[in-house]
């Protein structure tokens, strides 16, 4: 048989959001470690009552998977911070919202990870037409260097072929 080689997400990526009942926060993991790249996931949340500013911490975790007892299979979330392992906040998206914004207004979040190790996060509040985006690069080489290298891979000879 043939072997297929694919790039995968090196970590689990998610966002920290308030629980619907307001009792705390969870790390909602949207892209699971080892997902084939490019990959993306979207989730819809709601603006908390009385919010004038939305803050969306973006997280990276190394060891979150279904084998952890804390994993909730129905929503792929962890209670924050007690049930997380090796999690760190890598960036924050922030957006001011009108003080008269109705409670529970929808907020759409999309997280994507590409083959160049770029994490792209978009937070949108459709009802007011506001959108914020951020990019975090997890590659030890630049996108330009990676693109240049990818065109030269097939020219490398194995030691036995020399």
Coordinates of C-alpha atoms in Angstrom, one line a residue:
X1 CA 0.0 0.0 0.0
X2 CA 0.9 3.6 -0.2
X3 CA 1.8 5.9 2.6
X4 CA 0.2 9.3 2.9
X5 CA 2.1 12.0 4.7
X6 CA 0.1 15.0 5.9
X7 CA 0.7 18.0 8.1
X8 CA -1.2 18.1 11.3
X9 CA -2.0 20.6 14.0
X10 CA 0.8 20.3 16.7
X11 CA -1.5 21.3 19.5
X12 CA -5.1 21.7 20.5
X13 CA -6.4 25.3 19.9
X14 CA -9.4 26.9 21.5
X15 CA -10.9 29.9 23.2
X16 CA -11.8 30.7 26.8
X17 CA -15.5 31.6 27.2
X18 CA -17.9 32.1 30.0
X19 CA -20.2 29.2 30.9
X20 CA -23.8 29.8 29.8
X21 CA -25.0 29.8 33.5
X22 CA -22.3 32.5 34.3
X23 CA -20.7 30.1 36.9
X24 CA -17.2 30.3 35.5
X25 CA -15.2 29.8 32.3
X26 CA -14.3 26.9 30.0
X27 CA -11.6 26.4 27.5
X28 CA -13.6 25.4 24.4
X29 CA -11.2 23.5 22.2
X30 CA -12.1 24.0 18.6
X31 CA -9.2 22.4 16.8
X32 CA -7.9 19.1 18.2
X33 CA -4.2 18.2 18.3
X34 CA -3.2 16.0 15.3
X35 CA -6.1 17.4 13.1
X36 CA -5.0 17.3 9.4
X37 CA -4.2 20.7 8.1
X38 CA -5.5 22.9 6.8
X39 CA -8.4 22.7 9.3
X40 CA -11.0 25.1 10.7
X41 CA -13.8 25.0 13.2
X42 CA -16.6 27.5 14.1
X43 CA -18.8 27.9 17.1
X44 CA -21.5 30.4 18.1
X45 CA -21.5 32.0 21.5
X46 CA -23.6 34.7 23.2
X47 CA -22.7 38.1 24.5
X48 CA -23.0 38.1 28.4
X49 CA -25.6 40.4 29.9
X50 CA -24.2 43.9 30.5
X51 CA -21.0 43.5 28.5
X52 CA -19.4 46.5 26.9
X53 CA -16.3 44.7 25.8
X54 CA -15.7 41.2 24.6
X55 CA -12.4 39.6 25.4
X56 CA -11.6 36.2 23.7
X57 CA -8.4 34.5 25.0
X58 CA -7.0 32.1 22.4
X59 CA -5.4 29.0 23.9
X60 CA -2.9 26.3 22.9
X61 CA -2.8 23.0 24.8
X62 CA -0.5 20.0 24.3
X63 CA -2.2 17.1 25.9
X64 CA -5.9 17.5 25.6
X65 CA -7.7 14.5 24.1
X66 CA -10.6 12.1 24.6
X67 CA -8.6 10.0 27.0
X68 CA -8.5 12.7 29.6
X69 CA -11.3 12.2 32.2
X70 CA -12.0 16.0 32.0
X71 CA -12.9 15.8 28.3
X72 CA -16.6 16.2 27.8
X73 CA -17.3 14.3 24.6
X74 CA -20.5 16.2 23.8
X75 CA -18.8 19.6 23.5
X76 CA -15.1 19.1 23.6
X77 CA -14.7 21.5 26.5
X78 CA -12.7 21.6 29.7
X79 CA -13.5 23.5 32.9
X80 CA -11.0 26.3 33.2
X81 CA -8.5 26.2 34.7
X82 CA -8.7 23.1 36.9
X83 CA -9.0 20.4 34.3
X84 CA -6.5 21.7 31.7
X85 CA -3.0 20.4 31.1
X86 CA -0.2 22.3 29.5
X87 CA -2.5 25.1 28.4
X88 CA -1.4 28.6 27.7
X89 CA -3.1 31.8 26.4
X90 CA -1.3 32.7 23.1
X91 CA -3.3 35.8 22.2
X92 CA -6.5 37.8 23.0
X93 CA -9.1 39.2 20.6
X94 CA -10.9 42.3 22.1
X95 CA -13.9 44.1 20.8
X96 CA -15.9 47.0 22.2
X97 CA -19.7 46.5 21.9
X98 CA -22.5 49.1 22.3
X99 CA -23.7 49.3 25.9
X100 CA -27.3 48.8 24.7
X101 CA -26.5 45.6 22.9
X102 CA -29.3 43.1 23.8
X103 CA -28.1 40.3 26.1
X104 CA -27.4 37.0 24.4
X105 CA -26.6 38.6 21.1
X106 CA -24.8 36.0 18.9
X107 CA -21.0 36.0 18.6
X108 CA -19.4 33.8 15.9
X109 CA -15.9 32.5 16.4
X110 CA -13.9 30.7 13.7
X111 CA -10.4 29.2 14.4
X112 CA -8.3 27.9 11.5
X113 CA -4.9 26.4 11.3
X114 CA -3.0 26.1 7.9
X115 CA -0.1 24.0 6.6
X116 CA 2.3 26.9 7.3
X117 CA 1.4 26.7 11.1
X118 CA -0.6 29.9 11.1
X119 CA -3.5 30.1 13.5
X120 CA -6.2 32.5 12.4
X121 CA -9.0 33.6 14.7
X122 CA -12.0 35.6 13.7
X123 CA -14.7 37.0 16.1
X124 CA -17.8 38.5 14.6
X125 CA -20.9 40.1 16.0
X126 CA -23.2 40.0 12.9
X127 CA -26.0 42.1 14.4
X128 CA -23.7 45.1 14.7
X129 CA -21.4 44.3 11.7
X130 CA -18.2 44.2 13.9
X131 CA -15.4 41.8 13.3
X132 CA -11.9 41.3 14.8
X133 CA -9.2 39.0 13.5
X134 CA -5.8 37.9 14.7
X135 CA -3.0 35.6 13.4
X136 CA -0.4 33.7 15.4
X137 CA 2.4 31.8 13.7
X138 CA 3.6 28.6 15.4
X139 CA 6.3 27.8 12.8
X140 CA 10.0 28.0 13.6
X141 CA 10.5 29.2 10.0
X142 CA 8.7 32.0 8.1
X143 CA 6.0 31.3 5.6
X144 CA 8.3 32.4 2.8
X145 CA 11.1 30.1 3.9
X146 CA 8.6 27.2 4.2
X147 CA 7.3 27.9 0.7
X148 CA 10.8 28.1 -0.7
X149 CA 11.8 24.8 0.9
X150 CA 8.7 22.9 -0.3
X151 CA 9.8 23.4 -3.9
X152 CA 13.2 21.9 -3.3
X153 CA 12.3 18.8 -1.3
X154 CA 12.2 16.5 -4.3
X155 CA 15.7 17.5 -5.3
X156 CA 17.3 16.0 -2.2
X157 CA 19.0 12.7 -2.7
X158 CA 19.1 9.9 -0.2
X159 CA 22.7 8.9 1.0
X160 CA 22.3 5.5 -0.7
X161 CA 21.6 7.2 -4.0
X162 CA 24.9 9.1 -4.1

